[in-house]
């Protein structure tokens, strides 16, 4: 095998293992600069529309289902393509893949800003999701290649800080843009483009990784079947209870179809040479448990970011800008927990205690948020959001770290993307299902509230309301309905966080390795090939 573009301090695959010197802190930070900027762009694209969505969907005459699908479409694209990005990272240039992901993101963003209806916006969000999925997965993969698990906690803190800054600034920036008459919500999609272009330039200059020459065989059939299976499931949870009953022939057909397609996907993955989800990884108990736990973390993470914006704007009549300000306790605590836990893990090598503590805090935060109503005191809300943020900060990056510590260097991409895949899958299914629950609950609360004040109606609309156009008594009913409905959503999400905590309990803490993926690859290449190794390969 040959390698190109070897970074400073790291020898190519033909070097002896003893000569594969670790990269210095400065070299790592230079290499990570463009990557972190790309990650910032990816997160910004997800969060900047959070507080603008009520205005966006209302302006495009969308419904509550459209609101949910604007979020879910991006998550679905992230979910389906994350394993593909991970597999490609094991087969070809990671740097080139990051740049391709940025280009896809820019294309989707520019098109989203030109949307004329909710359907077009949803389609553009799919394209955005493909790019964001690549950036999210590849950031973890590149870090694993350069940095040992023992030292990675320190740098995961930088990733966590980037996540926090983008998550805080995104809603605030989106709110300001939406509230500024001469800009408008379309600029929420345009504003990330300059950052993406800068990230492309910086990556070209700073990110240098060995490229192992291999024949690229991508499992496109498996990816297509997986997309169909997940999409069918999401369609079911979106329309069940609205378009048809939860127990109906449509439910049976869609769930049965999703399960059947899932079976076909597993059959394909067991046969192809380069599966996008290597089934052998699930023989490792830790990987199986952390992947499943990540799905429940995804539900908690996306429920918090998506539905809180609706709560503050539609239950408390706050502007998009103020909605961003009021979620700072959630994001600030997430940033603190991610950074502090990362540094302690690097110092002590102990990581499971952070996952357990994070699981307890996450479940507690969701349970407490399940008690909110439209008139809940903000100081209580801040306390509840901080609990959730601390739990997320201690869980997200450390689940990836525990997984990466279990695999060989040539499988870092697949293993890292596996955790991201399940987190995105949990988020996509969770947002879709919880969005359907919220739409149903709000409709019931509005109907009951209007009947209580003597207002007769021929049925309630599921469109996003404009509070300023409603009469005071009706407005009060709508605010109360959204306050109660969002609380119900968090209450539904809390048991999933508890399940995630139970899974983490059974994860065995394994000492973190002290060599990076590139050093491990160099050692593997330098080692003599035995007959057993030939058989395994």
mmCIF file of N, CA, C and O in Angstrom, residues 322-382:
data_model
loop_
_atom_site.group_PDB
_atom_site.id
_atom_site.type_symbol
_atom_site.label_atom_id
_atom_site.label_comp_id
_atom_site.label_asym_id
_atom_site.label_seq_id
_atom_site.Cartn_x
_atom_site.Cartn_y
_atom_site.Cartn_z
ATOM 1 N N UNK A 322 -35.661 36.282 21.079
ATOM 2 C CA UNK A 322 -35.776 35.989 22.508
ATOM 3 C C UNK A 322 -35.879 34.484 22.754
ATOM 4 O O UNK A 322 -35.422 33.984 23.791
ATOM 5 N N UNK A 323 -36.460 33.759 21.810
ATOM 6 C CA UNK A 323 -36.519 32.307 21.961
ATOM 7 C C UNK A 323 -35.115 31.724 22.034
ATOM 8 O O UNK A 323 -34.846 30.794 22.810
ATOM 9 N N UNK A 324 -34.212 32.268 21.209
ATOM 10 C CA UNK A 324 -32.820 31.831 21.260
ATOM 11 C C UNK A 324 -32.158 32.179 22.576
ATOM 12 O O UNK A 324 -31.432 31.372 23.161
ATOM 13 N N UNK A 325 -32.408 33.387 23.060
ATOM 14 C CA UNK A 325 -31.822 33.819 24.326
ATOM 15 C C UNK A 325 -32.292 32.925 25.470
ATOM 16 O O UNK A 325 -31.512 32.538 26.351
ATOM 17 N N UNK A 326 -33.555 32.557 25.449
ATOM 18 C CA UNK A 326 -34.135 31.805 26.561
ATOM 19 C C UNK A 326 -33.706 30.344 26.584
ATOM 20 O O UNK A 326 -33.915 29.648 27.586
ATOM 21 N N UNK A 327 -33.102 29.848 25.508
ATOM 22 C CA UNK A 327 -32.596 28.466 25.509
ATOM 23 C C UNK A 327 -31.115 28.393 25.886
ATOM 24 O O UNK A 327 -30.537 27.301 25.892
ATOM 25 N N UNK A 328 -30.508 29.514 26.252
ATOM 26 C CA UNK A 328 -29.090 29.528 26.620
ATOM 27 C C UNK A 328 -28.778 28.578 27.780
ATOM 28 O O UNK A 328 -27.726 27.931 27.785
ATOM 29 N N UNK A 329 -29.633 28.451 28.811
ATOM 30 C CA UNK A 329 -29.317 27.483 29.879
ATOM 31 C C UNK A 329 -29.101 26.060 29.366
ATOM 32 O O UNK A 329 -28.237 25.337 29.876
ATOM 33 N N UNK A 330 -29.859 25.652 28.349
ATOM 34 C CA UNK A 330 -29.697 24.320 27.771
ATOM 35 C C UNK A 330 -28.350 24.196 27.083
ATOM 36 O O UNK A 330 -27.581 23.256 27.330
ATOM 37 N N UNK A 331 -28.035 25.159 26.217
ATOM 38 C CA UNK A 331 -26.815 25.062 25.411
ATOM 39 C C UNK A 331 -25.574 25.366 26.230
ATOM 40 O O UNK A 331 -24.527 24.737 26.060
ATOM 41 N N UNK A 332 -25.670 26.332 27.124
ATOM 42 C CA UNK A 332 -24.522 26.671 27.963
ATOM 43 C C UNK A 332 -24.106 25.501 28.840
ATOM 44 O O UNK A 332 -22.910 25.186 28.964
ATOM 45 N N UNK A 333 -25.073 24.835 29.438
ATOM 46 C CA UNK A 333 -24.751 23.678 30.286
ATOM 47 C C UNK A 333 -24.208 22.525 29.449
ATOM 48 O O UNK A 333 -23.327 21.784 29.899
ATOM 49 N N UNK A 334 -24.700 22.369 28.228
ATOM 50 C CA UNK A 334 -24.174 21.333 27.331
ATOM 51 C C UNK A 334 -22.697 21.585 27.035
ATOM 52 O O UNK A 334 -21.875 20.661 27.068
ATOM 53 N N UNK A 335 -22.353 22.841 26.758
ATOM 54 C CA UNK A 335 -20.958 23.189 26.446
ATOM 55 C C UNK A 335 -20.051 22.932 27.640
ATOM 56 O O UNK A 335 -18.950 22.370 27.509
ATOM 57 N N UNK A 336 -20.501 23.339 28.816
ATOM 58 C CA UNK A 336 -19.698 23.153 30.024
ATOM 59 C C UNK A 336 -19.476 21.670 30.300
ATOM 60 O O UNK A 336 -18.360 21.224 30.565
ATOM 61 N N UNK A 337 -20.555 20.886 30.227
ATOM 62 C CA UNK A 337 -20.444 19.455 30.525
ATOM 63 C C UNK A 337 -19.546 18.747 29.528
ATOM 64 O O UNK A 337 -18.731 17.886 29.901
ATOM 65 N N UNK A 338 -19.665 19.090 28.238
ATOM 66 C CA UNK A 338 -18.850 18.453 27.209
ATOM 67 C C UNK A 338 -17.365 18.750 27.418
ATOM 68 O O UNK A 338 -16.520 17.847 27.353
ATOM 69 N N UNK A 339 -17.042 20.012 27.694
ATOM 70 C CA UNK A 339 -15.649 20.415 27.860
ATOM 71 C C UNK A 339 -15.046 19.855 29.141
ATOM 72 O O UNK A 339 -13.946 19.289 29.131
ATOM 73 N N UNK A 340 -15.753 19.986 30.243
ATOM 74 C CA UNK A 340 -15.229 19.531 31.536
ATOM 75 C C UNK A 340 -15.069 18.012 31.555
ATOM 76 O O UNK A 340 -14.035 17.492 31.994
ATOM 77 N N UNK A 341 -16.078 17.286 31.075
ATOM 78 C CA UNK A 341 -15.977 15.822 31.073
ATOM 79 C C UNK A 341 -14.827 15.349 30.188
ATOM 80 O O UNK A 341 -14.102 14.411 30.539
ATOM 81 N N UNK A 342 -14.626 16.024 29.045
ATOM 82 C CA UNK A 342 -13.530 15.650 28.149
ATOM 83 C C UNK A 342 -12.176 15.805 28.804
ATOM 84 O O UNK A 342 -11.300 14.940 28.683
ATOM 85 N N UNK A 343 -11.977 16.889 29.518
ATOM 86 C CA UNK A 343 -10.691 17.122 30.174
ATOM 87 C C UNK A 343 -10.457 16.132 31.319
ATOM 88 O O UNK A 343 -9.338 15.649 31.522
ATOM 89 N N UNK A 344 -11.501 15.832 32.081
ATOM 90 C CA UNK A 344 -11.349 14.874 33.163
ATOM 91 C C UNK A 344 -11.064 13.475 32.632
ATOM 92 O O UNK A 344 -10.297 12.716 33.231
ATOM 93 N N UNK A 345 -11.689 13.121 31.503
ATOM 94 C CA UNK A 345 -11.434 11.805 30.912
ATOM 95 C C UNK A 345 -9.984 11.698 30.448
ATOM 96 O O UNK A 345 -9.316 10.677 30.643
ATOM 97 N N UNK A 346 -9.459 12.760 29.832
ATOM 98 C CA UNK A 346 -8.057 12.764 29.407
ATOM 99 C C UNK A 346 -7.130 12.635 30.610
ATOM 100 O O UNK A 346 -6.113 11.933 30.562
ATOM 101 N N UNK A 347 -7.490 13.278 31.704
ATOM 102 C CA UNK A 347 -6.637 13.277 32.901
ATOM 103 C C UNK A 347 -6.676 11.952 33.646
ATOM 104 O O UNK A 347 -5.645 11.455 34.120
ATOM 105 N N UNK A 348 -7.852 11.343 33.754
ATOM 106 C CA UNK A 348 -8.023 10.153 34.583
ATOM 107 C C UNK A 348 -8.167 8.857 33.793
ATOM 108 O O UNK A 348 -7.928 7.773 34.329
ATOM 109 N N UNK A 349 -8.613 8.945 32.538
ATOM 110 C CA UNK A 349 -8.871 7.749 31.753
ATOM 111 C C UNK A 349 -10.196 7.082 32.075
ATOM 112 O O UNK A 349 -10.559 6.077 31.466
ATOM 113 N N UNK A 350 -10.969 7.631 32.993
ATOM 114 C CA UNK A 350 -12.265 7.066 33.378
ATOM 115 C C UNK A 350 -13.373 7.770 32.618
ATOM 116 O O UNK A 350 -13.465 8.995 32.619
ATOM 117 N N UNK A 351 -14.259 6.984 31.977
ATOM 118 C CA UNK A 351 -15.289 7.603 31.151
ATOM 119 C C UNK A 351 -16.707 7.135 31.463
ATOM 120 O O UNK A 351 -17.676 7.845 31.216
ATOM 121 N N UNK A 352 -16.870 5.963 32.052
ATOM 122 C CA UNK A 352 -18.220 5.450 32.252
ATOM 123 C C UNK A 352 -19.014 6.275 33.257
ATOM 124 O O UNK A 352 -20.237 6.451 33.105
ATOM 125 N N UNK A 353 -18.349 6.788 34.287
ATOM 126 C CA UNK A 353 -19.058 7.572 35.299
ATOM 127 C C UNK A 353 -19.738 8.788 34.680
ATOM 128 O O UNK A 353 -20.824 9.203 35.106
ATOM 129 N N UNK A 354 -19.131 9.329 33.619
ATOM 130 C CA UNK A 354 -19.720 10.495 32.953
ATOM 131 C C UNK A 354 -20.966 10.086 32.164
ATOM 132 O O UNK A 354 -21.948 10.822 32.111
ATOM 133 N N UNK A 355 -20.921 8.902 31.552
ATOM 134 C CA UNK A 355 -22.089 8.416 30.824
ATOM 135 C C UNK A 355 -23.251 8.143 31.780
ATOM 136 O O UNK A 355 -24.410 8.467 31.479
ATOM 137 N N UNK A 356 -22.957 7.557 32.940
ATOM 138 C CA UNK A 356 -24.008 7.264 33.923
ATOM 139 C C UNK A 356 -24.610 8.551 34.477
ATOM 140 O O UNK A 356 -25.838 8.697 34.560
ATOM 141 N N UNK A 357 -23.743 9.486 34.844
ATOM 142 C CA UNK A 357 -24.233 10.763 35.375
ATOM 143 C C UNK A 357 -25.046 11.505 34.321
ATOM 144 O O UNK A 357 -26.103 12.078 34.621
ATOM 145 N N UNK A 358 -24.551 11.492 33.090
ATOM 146 C CA UNK A 358 -25.269 12.149 31.999
ATOM 147 C C UNK A 358 -26.640 11.546 31.776
ATOM 148 O O UNK A 358 -27.627 12.260 31.543
ATOM 149 N N UNK A 359 -26.740 10.221 31.854
ATOM 150 C CA UNK A 359 -28.028 9.560 31.668
ATOM 151 C C UNK A 359 -29.030 9.945 32.732
ATOM 152 O O UNK A 359 -30.214 10.192 32.444
ATOM 153 N N UNK A 360 -28.574 10.033 33.984
ATOM 154 C CA UNK A 360 -29.460 10.427 35.084
ATOM 155 C C UNK A 360 -29.953 11.863 34.894
ATOM 156 O O UNK A 360 -31.149 12.159 35.036
ATOM 157 N N UNK A 361 -29.031 12.762 34.555
ATOM 158 C CA UNK A 361 -29.400 14.172 34.377
ATOM 159 C C UNK A 361 -30.331 14.360 33.181
ATOM 160 O O UNK A 361 -31.275 15.160 33.233
ATOM 161 N N UNK A 362 -30.072 13.630 32.116
ATOM 162 C CA UNK A 362 -30.897 13.757 30.912
ATOM 163 C C UNK A 362 -32.330 13.301 31.175
ATOM 164 O O UNK A 362 -33.293 13.984 30.809
ATOM 165 N N UNK A 363 -32.478 12.156 31.820
ATOM 166 C CA UNK A 363 -33.812 11.660 32.141
ATOM 167 C C UNK A 363 -34.527 12.605 33.105
ATOM 168 O O UNK A 363 -35.730 12.877 32.953
ATOM 169 N N UNK A 364 -33.795 13.128 34.094
ATOM 170 C CA UNK A 364 -34.390 14.063 35.059
ATOM 171 C C UNK A 364 -34.837 15.344 34.373
ATOM 172 O O UNK A 364 -35.930 15.855 34.642
ATOM 173 N N UNK A 365 -33.992 15.860 33.471
ATOM 174 C CA UNK A 365 -34.335 17.100 32.772
ATOM 175 C C UNK A 365 -35.583 16.958 31.928
ATOM 176 O O UNK A 365 -36.459 17.832 31.937
ATOM 177 N N UNK A 366 -35.689 15.850 31.198
ATOM 178 C CA UNK A 366 -36.875 15.624 30.366
ATOM 179 C C UNK A 366 -38.122 15.440 31.232
ATOM 180 O O UNK A 366 -39.205 15.943 30.902
ATOM 181 N N UNK A 367 -37.983 14.716 32.343
ATOM 182 C CA UNK A 367 -39.120 14.535 33.232
ATOM 183 C C UNK A 367 -39.615 15.846 33.805
ATOM 184 O O UNK A 367 -40.828 16.101 33.872
ATOM 185 N N UNK A 368 -38.677 16.708 34.213
ATOM 186 C CA UNK A 368 -39.056 18.013 34.754
ATOM 187 C C UNK A 368 -39.688 18.895 33.679
ATOM 188 O O UNK A 368 -40.669 19.603 33.941
ATOM 189 N N UNK A 369 -39.137 18.853 32.463
ATOM 190 C CA UNK A 369 -39.726 19.626 31.367
ATOM 191 C C UNK A 369 -41.118 19.120 31.009
ATOM 192 O O UNK A 369 -41.929 19.855 30.455
ATOM 193 N N UNK A 370 -41.392 17.878 31.347
ATOM 194 C CA UNK A 370 -42.730 17.334 31.111
ATOM 195 C C UNK A 370 -43.799 17.978 31.977
ATOM 196 O O UNK A 370 -44.998 17.800 31.721
ATOM 197 N N UNK A 371 -43.397 18.744 32.993
ATOM 198 C CA UNK A 371 -44.363 19.397 33.883
ATOM 199 C C UNK A 371 -44.679 20.829 33.478
ATOM 200 O O UNK A 371 -45.511 21.474 34.119
ATOM 201 N N UNK A 372 -44.030 21.345 32.423
ATOM 202 C CA UNK A 372 -44.193 22.760 32.085
ATOM 203 C C UNK A 372 -45.571 23.043 31.499
ATOM 204 O O UNK A 372 -46.198 22.178 30.897
ATOM 205 N N UNK A 373 -45.999 24.284 31.688
ATOM 206 C CA UNK A 373 -47.218 24.809 31.075
ATOM 207 C C UNK A 373 -46.880 26.204 30.543
ATOM 208 O O UNK A 373 -45.766 26.694 30.723
ATOM 209 N N UNK A 374 -47.845 26.860 29.933
ATOM 210 C CA UNK A 374 -47.541 28.145 29.303
ATOM 211 C C UNK A 374 -47.131 29.206 30.309
ATOM 212 O O UNK A 374 -46.433 30.173 29.975
ATOM 213 N N UNK A 375 -47.509 29.050 31.592
ATOM 214 C CA UNK A 375 -47.209 30.057 32.602
ATOM 215 C C UNK A 375 -46.161 29.600 33.607
ATOM 216 O O UNK A 375 -46.014 30.197 34.682
ATOM 217 N N UNK A 376 -45.410 28.550 33.290
ATOM 218 C CA UNK A 376 -44.347 28.093 34.197
ATOM 219 C C UNK A 376 -43.283 29.176 34.341
ATOM 220 O O UNK A 376 -42.865 29.792 33.356
ATOM 221 N N UNK A 377 -42.847 29.427 35.574
ATOM 222 C CA UNK A 377 -41.839 30.463 35.827
ATOM 223 C C UNK A 377 -40.563 30.153 35.046
ATOM 224 O O UNK A 377 -40.114 28.992 34.999
ATOM 225 N N UNK A 378 -39.952 31.190 34.473
ATOM 226 C CA UNK A 378 -38.786 30.956 33.626
ATOM 227 C C UNK A 378 -37.612 30.396 34.418
ATOM 228 O O UNK A 378 -36.840 29.577 33.901
ATOM 229 N N UNK A 379 -37.452 30.813 35.689
ATOM 230 C CA UNK A 379 -36.318 30.298 36.461
ATOM 231 C C UNK A 379 -36.418 28.778 36.615
ATOM 232 O O UNK A 379 -35.395 28.078 36.634
ATOM 233 N N UNK A 380 -37.645 28.265 36.692
ATOM 234 C CA UNK A 380 -37.823 26.817 36.731
ATOM 235 C C UNK A 380 -37.453 26.191 35.390
ATOM 236 O O UNK A 380 -36.780 25.160 35.332
ATOM 237 N N UNK A 381 -37.899 26.835 34.308
ATOM 238 C CA UNK A 381 -37.552 26.359 32.973
ATOM 239 C C UNK A 381 -36.041 26.297 32.795
ATOM 240 O O UNK A 381 -35.499 25.321 32.250
ATOM 241 N N UNK A 382 -35.344 27.336 33.248
ATOM 242 C CA UNK A 382 -33.888 27.390 33.106
ATOM 243 C C UNK A 382 -33.225 26.235 33.855
ATOM 244 O O UNK A 382 -32.270 25.610 33.359
#
